[in-house]
Short mmCIF file of C-alpha atoms in Angstrom, two decimals:
data_model
loop_
_atom_site.label_atom_id
_atom_site.label_comp_id
_atom_site.label_asym_id
_atom_site.label_seq_id
_atom_site.Cartn_x
_atom_site.Cartn_y
_atom_site.Cartn_z
CA MET A 1475 0.07 0.35 0.02
CA ASP A 1476 3.01 2.35 0.82
CA LYS A 1477 4.55 1.75 -2.61
CA LEU A 1478 1.08 2.45 -4.45
CA HIS A 1479 0.34 5.69 -2.28
CA LEU A 1480 3.88 6.77 -3.49
CA ALA A 1481 3.13 6.09 -6.89
CA LEU A 1482 -0.09 8.03 -6.71
CA THR A 1483 1.22 10.77 -5.12
CA GLU A 1484 3.97 11.21 -7.81
CA LEU A 1485 1.26 10.90 -10.45
CA CYS A 1486 -0.65 13.55 -8.62
CA PHE A 1487 2.23 16.00 -8.60
CA SER A 1488 2.95 15.50 -12.37
CA PHE A 1489 -0.35 17.12 -13.06
CA SER A 1490 0.87 20.30 -11.12
CA LEU A 1491 4.52 20.12 -12.94
CA TYR A 1492 3.13 22.25 -15.95
CA ASN A 1493 0.30 24.71 -15.86
CA HIS A 1494 -0.49 24.16 -19.30
CA PHE A 1495 1.28 22.70 -22.37
CA LYS A 1496 0.26 22.56 -26.00
CA VAL A 1497 -0.74 19.35 -28.01
CA TRP A 1498 -1.39 19.80 -31.83
CA GLU A 1499 -2.56 23.54 -31.55
CA HIS A 1500 -4.57 22.90 -28.46
CA ILE A 1501 -3.58 24.34 -25.20
CA LEU A 1502 -4.16 21.53 -22.46
CA ILE A 1503 -4.30 22.34 -18.82
CA PRO A 1504 -3.64 19.22 -16.93
CA ALA A 1505 -5.72 19.93 -13.79
CA GLU A 1506 -8.70 21.27 -15.64
CA PHE A 1507 -8.51 18.08 -17.85
CA LEU A 1508 -8.52 15.79 -14.81
CA LEU A 1509 -11.54 17.57 -13.27
CA SER A 1510 -13.73 16.89 -16.31
CA LYS A 1511 -12.92 13.55 -16.47
CA LEU A 1512 -13.49 13.04 -12.65
CA GLU A 1513 -16.75 14.69 -12.81
CA ALA A 1514 -17.95 12.39 -15.42
CA ARG A 1515 -16.43 9.36 -13.45
CA LEU A 1516 -18.32 10.63 -10.18
CA ALA A 1517 -21.51 10.97 -11.80
CA LYS A 1518 -21.36 7.32 -12.85
CA THR A 1519 -20.06 6.13 -9.56
CA ILE A 1520 -22.98 7.86 -7.86
CA ILE A 1521 -25.73 5.93 -10.28
CA GLN A 1522 -23.81 2.57 -9.85
CA MET A 1523 -24.01 3.07 -5.81
CA THR A 1524 -27.69 3.52 -6.13
CA ASN A 1525 -27.71 -0.17 -7.43
CA TYR A 1526 -31.11 0.14 -9.03
CA ASN A 1527 -32.60 -2.67 -10.89
CA GLN A 1528 -35.95 -1.66 -12.56
CA VAL A 1529 -37.05 -5.30 -13.17
CA THR A 1530 -36.91 -6.49 -9.69
CA GLN A 1531 -37.49 -3.07 -8.20
CA GLU A 1532 -34.35 -2.99 -6.26
CA ILE A 1533 -32.69 0.14 -4.91
CA ALA A 1534 -30.09 1.11 -2.17
CA ARG A 1535 -31.49 2.94 0.73
CA PRO A 1536 -31.38 6.68 0.66
CA SER A 1537 -29.08 6.45 3.91
CA ASP A 1538 -26.78 4.07 2.41
CA LEU A 1539 -26.25 6.13 -0.64
CA LEU A 1540 -25.89 9.04 1.33
CA ALA A 1541 -22.96 7.82 3.50
CA GLY A 1542 -21.22 6.20 0.22
CA ILE A 1543 -21.35 9.61 -1.04
CA ARG A 1544 -19.83 11.32 1.54
CA ALA A 1545 -16.95 8.65 1.80
CA TYR A 1546 -16.33 9.12 -1.78
CA MET A 1547 -16.28 13.12 -1.19
CA THR A 1548 -13.74 12.76 1.78
CA THR A 1549 -11.45 10.77 -0.64
CA LEU A 1550 -11.82 13.33 -3.37
CA HIS A 1551 -10.87 16.23 -0.91
CA THR A 1552 -7.33 14.63 -0.36
CA LEU A 1553 -6.54 15.46 -4.04
CA SER A 1554 -6.42 19.21 -3.03
CA ARG A 1555 -3.17 18.37 -0.91
CA TYR A 1556 -1.40 17.14 -4.17
CA ILE A 1557 -2.85 19.09 -7.16
CA SER A 1558 -4.05 22.53 -7.23
CA VAL A 1559 -7.59 21.70 -7.81
CA ASP A 1560 -11.17 22.82 -6.74
CA VAL A 1561 -12.66 19.84 -5.46
CA THR A 1562 -15.55 21.63 -3.71
CA ARG A 1563 -16.64 23.17 -7.34
CA LEU A 1564 -16.56 19.64 -8.68
CA LEU A 1565 -18.64 18.26 -5.90
CA ARG A 1566 -20.93 21.07 -6.26
CA SER A 1567 -21.50 20.72 -9.83
CA VAL A 1568 -22.07 16.86 -9.87
CA LEU A 1569 -24.47 16.73 -7.03
CA LEU A 1570 -26.30 19.74 -8.01
CA GLN A 1571 -26.87 18.19 -11.48
CA GLN A 1572 -27.97 15.00 -9.36
CA THR A 1573 -31.09 17.09 -7.99
CA GLN A 1574 -32.36 17.54 -11.75
CA PRO A 1575 -33.99 14.60 -13.68
CA LEU A 1576 -31.44 14.62 -16.07
CA ASP A 1577 -27.24 15.50 -15.97
CA SER A 1578 -25.35 17.49 -18.14
CA GLN A 1579 -24.75 14.08 -20.38
CA GLY A 1580 -28.43 13.56 -20.92
CA GLU A 1581 -28.33 10.72 -18.21
CA GLN A 1582 -30.68 9.76 -15.56
CA THR A 1583 -29.75 10.95 -12.11
CA ILE A 1584 -30.57 10.08 -8.81
CA THR A 1585 -33.59 11.91 -8.44
CA THR A 1586 -35.34 10.26 -11.47
CA LEU A 1587 -34.16 6.89 -10.01
CA TYR A 1588 -35.70 7.67 -6.73
CA THR A 1589 -38.94 9.09 -7.85
CA ASN A 1590 -39.40 6.39 -9.96
CA TRP A 1591 -38.96 3.77 -7.42
CA TYR A 1592 -41.00 5.26 -4.76
CA LEU A 1593 -44.02 5.67 -7.44
CA GLU A 1594 -43.64 2.13 -8.87
CA GLY A 1595 -42.17 0.28 -5.87
CA LEU A 1596 -43.56 1.57 -2.65
CA LEU A 1597 -46.85 3.84 -3.51
CA ARG A 1598 -48.11 1.07 -6.03
CA GLN A 1599 -48.18 -1.68 -3.29
CA ALA A 1600 -49.35 1.05 -0.53
CA SER A 1601 -52.47 1.66 -3.20
CA SER A 1602 -53.20 -2.06 -2.87
CA ALA A 1603 -53.08 -2.36 1.07
CA LEU A 1604 -50.06 -4.39 0.88
CA ILE A 1605 -48.15 -1.78 2.47
CA VAL A 1606 -49.60 0.54 5.50
CA HIS A 1607 -49.20 4.07 6.11
CA SER A 1608 -48.68 4.49 9.74
CA PRO A 1609 -49.04 8.16 11.26
CA THR A 1610 -48.15 6.73 14.71
CA MET A 1611 -44.50 5.61 13.51
CA ARG A 1612 -44.50 8.08 10.68
CA CYS A 1613 -43.51 5.50 7.94
CA PHE A 1614 -45.06 2.87 5.67
CA ILE A 1615 -45.16 -0.79 7.01
CA ASN A 1616 -45.35 -3.95 5.15
CA GLN A 1617 -48.70 -5.74 5.76
CA PRO A 1618 -48.27 -9.33 6.96
CA ASN A 1619 -49.04 -11.92 3.93
CA ASP A 1620 -48.05 -15.39 2.57
CA ASN A 1621 -46.16 -13.76 -0.11
CA GLU A 1622 -42.24 -13.08 0.22
CA GLN A 1623 -42.04 -9.38 0.39
CA SER A 1624 -38.94 -7.95 -1.96
CA PHE A 1625 -38.02 -4.82 0.59
CA SER A 1626 -39.14 -3.78 3.94
CA ALA A 1627 -41.07 -0.53 3.44
CA GLN A 1628 -40.08 0.96 6.86
CA GLN A 1629 -36.43 0.93 6.18
CA TYR A 1630 -37.10 3.20 2.96
CA SER A 1631 -39.93 5.60 4.58
CA ASP A 1632 -39.10 6.34 8.22
CA THR A 1633 -37.88 9.72 9.18
CA SER A 1634 -33.97 8.86 8.64
CA GLU A 1635 -34.37 7.57 5.28
CA MET A 1636 -36.77 10.68 3.98
CA GLN A 1637 -34.26 13.00 5.55
CA ALA A 1638 -31.44 11.26 3.68
CA LEU A 1639 -33.51 11.39 0.63
CA ALA A 1640 -33.92 15.28 0.86
CA GLU A 1641 -30.45 15.66 1.50
CA LEU A 1642 -29.53 13.84 -1.62
CA ILE A 1643 -32.04 15.34 -4.19
CA GLY A 1644 -32.51 18.80 -2.34
CA PRO A 1645 -35.54 21.20 -2.96
CA TYR A 1646 -35.14 20.61 -6.88
CA GLY A 1647 -35.52 17.30 -6.65
CA MET A 1648 -38.36 17.30 -4.37
CA LYS A 1649 -40.07 19.59 -6.58
CA PHE A 1650 -39.76 17.13 -9.37
CA LEU A 1651 -41.02 14.53 -7.21
CA SER A 1652 -43.94 16.38 -6.20
CA GLU A 1653 -44.72 17.00 -9.87
CA ASN A 1654 -44.63 13.38 -10.65
CA LEU A 1655 -46.90 12.42 -7.55
CA MET A 1656 -49.44 15.44 -8.75
CA TRP A 1657 -49.49 13.83 -12.07
CA HIS A 1658 -50.64 10.56 -10.52
CA ILE A 1659 -53.39 12.41 -8.34
CA THR A 1660 -54.76 14.33 -11.43
CA SER A 1661 -55.30 10.96 -13.26
CA GLN A 1662 -57.51 9.87 -10.29
CA VAL A 1663 -59.52 13.05 -10.00
CA SER A 1664 -59.90 12.67 -13.84
CA GLU A 1665 -61.52 9.28 -13.31
CA LEU A 1666 -63.57 10.33 -10.32
CA LYS A 1667 -65.09 13.26 -12.36
CA LYS A 1668 -66.27 10.76 -14.91
CA LEU A 1669 -67.96 8.87 -12.31
CA VAL A 1670 -69.75 11.73 -11.03
CA VAL A 1671 -71.06 12.75 -14.71
CA GLU A 1672 -72.57 9.40 -15.09
CA ASN A 1673 -74.26 9.70 -11.54
CA MET A 1674 -75.03 13.10 -11.58
CA ASP A 1675 -78.60 12.92 -11.31
CA ILE A 1676 -78.73 10.61 -8.26
CA LEU A 1677 -76.14 12.80 -6.54
CA VAL A 1678 -78.16 15.82 -7.02
CA GLN A 1679 -80.93 14.18 -5.34
CA MET A 1680 -78.86 12.91 -2.53
CA ARG A 1681 -77.50 16.40 -1.79
CA SER A 1682 -80.66 17.81 -1.27
CA SER A 1683 -82.30 15.30 0.79
CA PHE A 1684 -79.57 13.77 2.77
CA ASP A 1685 -81.60 14.40 6.15
CA LYS A 1686 -84.49 12.45 4.95
CA PRO A 1687 -83.56 8.55 5.64
CA GLU A 1688 -86.22 6.84 3.63
CA GLN A 1689 -85.28 8.44 0.44
CA MET A 1690 -81.46 8.21 1.05
CA ALA A 1691 -81.82 4.63 1.30
CA ALA A 1692 -83.46 4.15 -1.77
CA LEU A 1693 -81.25 6.32 -3.57
CA GLN A 1694 -78.02 4.73 -2.17
CA ARG A 1695 -79.45 1.50 -3.60
CA ARG A 1696 -79.41 3.04 -7.15
CA LEU A 1697 -75.91 4.55 -6.66
CA PRO A 1698 -73.23 2.39 -8.05
CA ALA A 1699 -69.31 2.34 -7.88
CA ALA A 1700 -68.99 3.39 -4.15
CA ASP A 1701 -66.21 1.14 -3.88
CA ASN A 1702 -64.38 2.57 -6.93
CA VAL A 1703 -64.75 6.05 -5.58
CA LEU A 1704 -63.34 5.35 -2.27
CA LYS A 1705 -60.40 3.31 -3.68
CA ARG A 1706 -59.34 6.27 -6.02
CA MET A 1707 -59.85 8.88 -2.94
CA THR A 1708 -57.56 6.27 -0.84
CA ILE A 1709 -54.82 6.18 -3.60
CA ILE A 1710 -55.07 10.02 -3.68
CA GLY A 1711 -54.71 10.23 0.31
CA VAL A 1712 -51.73 7.85 0.25
CA ILE A 1713 -49.89 9.73 -2.42
CA LEU A 1714 -50.51 13.19 -0.29
CA SER A 1715 -49.63 11.27 2.83
CA PHE A 1716 -46.04 10.42 0.97
CA ARG A 1717 -45.89 13.79 -0.07
CA ALA A 1718 -46.35 15.30 3.60
CA MET A 1719 -43.52 13.10 4.87
CA THR A 1720 -41.18 14.15 2.08
CA GLN A 1721 -42.10 18.02 2.65
CA GLU A 1722 -41.42 17.34 6.52
CA SER A 1723 -38.07 16.01 5.92
CA LEU A 1724 -37.30 18.56 3.44
CA ARG A 1725 -38.01 21.23 6.29
CA GLU A 1726 -35.83 19.60 8.81
CA VAL A 1727 -32.96 19.65 6.05
CA MET A 1728 -33.41 23.08 5.25
CA HIS A 1729 -33.55 24.31 8.86
CA LYS A 1730 -30.21 22.32 9.49
CA HIS A 1731 -28.33 23.89 6.46
CA CYS A 1732 -30.11 27.26 6.10
CA PRO A 1733 -31.97 28.08 9.54
CA PHE A 1734 -31.53 32.11 8.63
CA LEU A 1735 -33.34 31.57 5.75
CA MET A 1736 -36.32 29.42 7.00
CA GLY A 1737 -37.38 31.86 9.55
CA PRO A 1738 -38.39 34.62 7.48
CA ILE A 1739 -40.05 31.85 5.22
CA GLU A 1740 -42.29 30.59 8.01
CA CYS A 1741 -43.03 33.93 9.54
CA LEU A 1742 -44.18 34.98 6.07
CA ARG A 1743 -46.31 32.18 5.95
CA ASP A 1744 -47.86 33.04 9.17
CA PHE A 1745 -48.90 36.49 8.29
CA VAL A 1746 -51.35 35.03 5.55
CA SER A 1747 -54.82 35.17 6.51
CA PRO A 1748 -58.34 34.29 5.14
CA ASP A 1749 -58.73 37.77 4.01
CA THR A 1750 -55.38 38.01 2.27
CA ASP A 1751 -55.77 38.10 -1.77
CA ILE A 1752 -55.61 34.65 -3.13
CA LYS A 1753 -52.93 35.42 -5.32
CA VAL A 1754 -50.77 36.65 -3.00
CA THR A 1755 -51.79 33.63 -0.65
CA LEU A 1756 -50.73 30.95 -3.21
CA SER A 1757 -47.13 33.15 -4.23
CA VAL A 1758 -46.45 32.98 -0.21
CA PHE A 1759 -47.58 29.33 0.04
CA GLU A 1760 -45.54 28.34 -3.30
CA LEU A 1761 -42.17 29.57 -1.54
CA ALA A 1762 -43.35 27.87 1.82
CA SER A 1763 -44.12 24.61 -0.04
CA ALA A 1764 -40.62 24.68 -2.04
CA SER A 1765 -38.69 24.90 1.39
CA GLY A 1766 -41.00 22.05 2.80
CA VAL A 1767 -43.19 24.23 5.30
CA PRO A 1768 -46.68 22.96 5.48
CA CYS A 1769 -49.85 25.34 4.19
CA ASP A 1770 -53.18 24.99 4.72
CA ILE A 1771 -53.79 24.85 0.97
CA ASP A 1772 -51.28 23.05 -1.16
CA PRO A 1773 -50.06 25.36 -4.13
CA ALA A 1774 -48.84 22.06 -6.18
CA LEU A 1775 -52.32 20.70 -5.98
CA VAL A 1776 -54.08 23.99 -6.82
CA SER A 1777 -51.80 24.27 -10.02
CA ALA A 1778 -52.14 20.53 -10.87
CA LEU A 1779 -55.92 20.74 -10.59
CA ALA A 1780 -56.23 24.00 -12.63
CA SER A 1781 -54.17 22.48 -15.30
CA MET A 1782 -56.94 19.92 -15.75
CA ARG A 1783 -59.62 22.33 -16.97
CA THR A 1784 -60.27 22.54 -20.60
CA ASP A 1785 -61.49 25.60 -22.59
CA ASN A 1786 -64.74 23.82 -23.16
CA SER A 1787 -65.76 23.36 -19.09
CA SER A 1788 -67.23 26.61 -17.63
CA THR A 1789 -66.50 27.49 -13.86
CA ASP A 1790 -70.32 26.80 -13.14
CA GLU A 1791 -69.72 23.00 -14.28
CA GLU A 1792 -66.55 22.51 -12.16
CA TYR A 1793 -68.04 24.00 -9.19
CA LYS A 1794 -70.88 21.37 -9.61
CA LEU A 1795 -68.75 18.66 -10.26
CA ALA A 1796 -66.42 19.56 -7.12
CA CYS A 1797 -69.47 19.78 -4.87
CA LEU A 1798 -71.06 16.48 -6.13
CA LEU A 1799 -67.71 14.80 -5.67
CA LEU A 1800 -67.75 15.36 -2.18
CA VAL A 1801 -71.27 14.10 -1.83
CA TYR A 1802 -70.35 10.87 -3.44
CA VAL A 1803 -67.50 10.29 -1.23
CA ALA A 1804 -69.90 11.19 1.76
CA VAL A 1805 -72.39 8.89 0.91
CA SER A 1806 -70.18 6.01 0.06
CA LEU A 1807 -68.38 5.99 3.39
CA PRO A 1808 -70.69 3.44 5.03
CA VAL A 1809 -69.85 0.84 2.47
CA LEU A 1810 -66.36 0.79 4.45
CA ALA A 1811 -68.04 -0.69 7.53
CA PHE A 1812 -68.66 -3.92 5.68
CA ASP A 1813 -65.03 -4.23 4.54
CA PRO A 1814 -62.95 -6.40 6.97
CA ASN A 1815 -59.69 -4.58 6.57
CA SER A 1816 -61.31 -1.26 7.47
CA CYS A 1817 -60.42 -2.13 11.42
CA TYR A 1818 -58.39 0.46 13.12
CA SER A 1819 -55.10 -0.36 14.42
CA ARG A 1820 -53.95 1.68 17.40
CA GLU A 1821 -50.34 0.32 16.71
CA TYR A 1822 -50.39 1.80 13.16
CA GLY A 1823 -52.78 4.84 14.12
CA GLY A 1824 -54.71 4.25 11.12
CA HIS A 1825 -56.63 1.66 9.24
CA HIS A 1826 -55.39 -1.77 7.63
CA ASN A 1827 -56.48 -0.71 4.33
CA ASN A 1828 -55.03 2.75 4.43
CA ILE A 1829 -58.81 4.79 4.76
CA HIS A 1830 -57.31 6.85 7.22
CA CYS A 1831 -55.46 8.30 4.59
CA LEU A 1832 -59.19 9.38 3.04
CA ALA A 1833 -58.93 12.45 5.83
CA THR A 1834 -55.94 13.99 4.02
CA ALA A 1835 -57.38 13.42 0.61
CA ILE A 1836 -60.94 15.14 1.30
CA ASN A 1837 -59.20 17.89 3.06
CA GLN A 1838 -56.51 18.87 0.54
CA LEU A 1839 -58.27 18.16 -2.39
CA ALA A 1840 -61.24 20.07 -1.24
CA ALA A 1841 -59.10 22.97 -0.42
CA ALA A 1842 -57.39 22.97 -3.81
CA MET A 1843 -60.80 22.57 -5.68
CA PHE A 1844 -62.36 25.54 -4.28
CA THR A 1845 -59.49 27.65 -4.23
CA ASN A 1846 -59.07 27.41 -7.98
CA LEU A 1847 -63.01 28.26 -8.39
CA ASN A 1848 -62.47 30.84 -5.74
CA LYS A 1849 -65.29 29.50 -3.45
CA ASN A 1850 -65.55 29.20 0.11
CA ILE A 1851 -63.51 25.93 1.35
CA GLU A 1852 -65.03 26.07 4.97
CA GLU A 1853 -68.55 26.10 3.84
CA HIS A 1854 -68.20 23.18 1.51
CA LEU A 1855 -66.39 21.10 3.90
CA LYS A 1856 -69.30 21.64 6.41
CA GLU A 1857 -71.74 20.60 4.00
CA PHE A 1858 -69.28 17.54 3.59
CA LEU A 1859 -69.51 16.99 7.36
CA LEU A 1860 -73.35 17.39 7.72
CA VAL A 1861 -73.78 14.67 4.72
CA ALA A 1862 -71.16 12.08 5.84
CA SER A 1863 -72.69 12.22 9.62
CA SER A 1864 -76.28 12.13 8.16
CA THR A 1865 -75.37 8.81 6.26
CA LEU A 1866 -73.14 7.18 9.20
CA LEU A 1867 -76.04 7.74 11.52
CA GLN A 1868 -78.48 5.94 9.35
CA LEU A 1869 -75.88 3.27 8.97
CA GLY A 1870 -75.84 2.88 13.03
CA GLN A 1871 -79.74 2.82 12.79
CA ASN A 1872 -80.39 0.49 9.85
CA VAL A 1873 -77.65 -2.09 10.12
CA GLU A 1874 -76.91 -4.30 12.92
CA ARG A 1875 -73.75 -4.32 14.43
CA THR A 1876 -72.73 -7.78 13.25
CA GLU A 1877 -73.12 -7.11 9.91
CA SER A 1878 -71.03 -3.88 10.02
CA LYS A 1879 -68.24 -4.95 12.54
CA ASN A 1880 -65.94 -1.93 11.50
CA ARG A 1881 -68.44 0.53 12.18
CA ASP A 1882 -66.72 2.07 14.87
CA SER A 1883 -63.55 2.27 12.98
CA ILE A 1884 -65.37 4.26 10.18
CA TYR A 1885 -66.90 6.78 12.98
CA LEU A 1886 -63.04 7.39 13.87
CA LEU A 1887 -62.61 8.35 10.47
CA LEU A 1888 -65.06 11.10 10.49
CA HIS A 1889 -63.13 12.24 13.82
CA LEU A 1890 -59.51 12.07 11.74
CA ILE A 1891 -61.22 14.08 8.89
CA VAL A 1892 -62.05 16.91 11.38
CA GLU A 1893 -58.91 16.58 13.35
CA GLU A 1894 -56.55 17.16 10.39
CA SER A 1895 -58.82 20.07 8.68
CA PRO A 1896 -57.57 23.36 9.24
CA PHE A 1897 -61.11 24.66 8.14
CA LEU A 1898 -63.24 22.35 10.53
CA THR A 1899 -63.58 22.31 14.32
CA GLN A 1900 -64.56 19.91 16.92
CA ASP A 1901 -67.59 21.98 17.58
CA MET A 1902 -68.80 21.48 14.01
CA LEU A 1903 -68.54 17.74 14.04
CA GLU A 1904 -70.44 17.59 17.54
CA SER A 1905 -73.30 19.83 16.18
CA CYS A 1906 -74.10 17.27 13.54
CA PHE A 1907 -72.51 13.97 15.23
CA PRO A 1908 -73.04 13.08 18.71
CA TYR A 1909 -70.02 12.80 20.46
CA VAL A 1910 -70.89 9.81 22.94
CA LEU A 1911 -70.75 7.68 19.58
CA LEU A 1912 -67.14 9.08 18.89
CA ARG A 1913 -66.26 8.25 22.84
CA ASN A 1914 -67.74 4.69 22.44
CA ALA A 1915 -66.26 4.00 19.16
CA TYR A 1916 -62.61 4.81 20.48
CA ARG A 1917 -63.35 2.86 23.63
CA GLU A 1918 -64.39 -0.36 21.36
CA VAL A 1919 -61.31 0.19 19.25
CA TYR A 1920 -59.00 0.40 21.81
CA LYS A 1921 -60.42 -2.29 24.06
CA SER A 1922 -59.70 -4.74 21.12
CA PHE A 1923 -56.01 -3.98 21.19
CA VAL A 1924 -53.93 -6.54 23.00
CA VAL A 1925 -51.21 -4.97 25.22
CA THR A 1926 -48.46 -7.11 26.04
CA VAL A 1927 -45.93 -6.62 28.93
CA GLY A 1928 -42.33 -8.06 28.71
#
């Protein structure tokens, strides 16, 4: 090793022997030539270190890749002891390119690879409830099943891994990841709107007669595709829950690297009030969201939904579709009580089929839709709460507990919707849904949870 180190040292010193020399009418600067080769080599090495396999959907954990890159950076910094080269500039250039979808050579970067993996590997399985989002543990967890699982979701989605991902791809990479997440959300919203259009007449009647049990029971029997609506809304909720995790991690990383920048951004966000002009509000929220600061209205979702509108669609039509979509979701909630996977898990802090993510989907989707339409968000979420409460109360009166054994877990979902909403309050919930039912539901759900003492 001593001989190799000596040979390498002499080779390094040879680069500093001449500042430049001519080769066939070309002036060559050895140090700069070395830097250009190191830049290309470093970019390829980083991609190789991700170990991404598109066929088997395998990839290195973000924390492992970050540790490998840091070790490689430490080694490269020793070059500056022997050669007069700016290694810091080299590293900054390569790592900044890795936060973009493609690097300067047109090759895929770690931003693209991790975006593809989280969408195709993690979230696709979470959409099928093979992986559960756990608010308590703040990560995704594999569901126990008979099939062999290719990876541990928790090892790729816990707080340390999300922060490592934020360190690797930075705010630019997170923005690219968010844009891809929004594309998947808009495709689900598009399908939901088609279902609303197909059943518009029934939904209009249900919206006007939600407090009439006999009419609602008859109309619900005529309303198809309730499972489909809830499934698509759950997928949206899972995607938005994952986005919230990435945003929180980005915020932590930004606080660590530039706290004096984050302070004014958060202060500016706090100055926004409901009376502030919507354009100003969205501009401030866009700045805050880019640095990972949570906002009442997601500017990326607002922009994605606004891009869906065509020249042929009028504002009144879009407003009607948005209102009826919330009605469709509200009247479909009782269906969940008959699903055996709808049971609430105290350990996860959510439901086994990810329906707790409906709370995030309903709140954020409603806020984005009615912001685009310049309508009052609180007013329409109150209407949703009234319709949902009414249908769930009718479920309790008309159906035996043995038939809907997860009824208590669905009552908790209503509470989660209000708890996560910046526009709804517990007083609003208690005005239309008896608190005693929620209290009994929590008691029943927690009573069934087995506590083991070591």
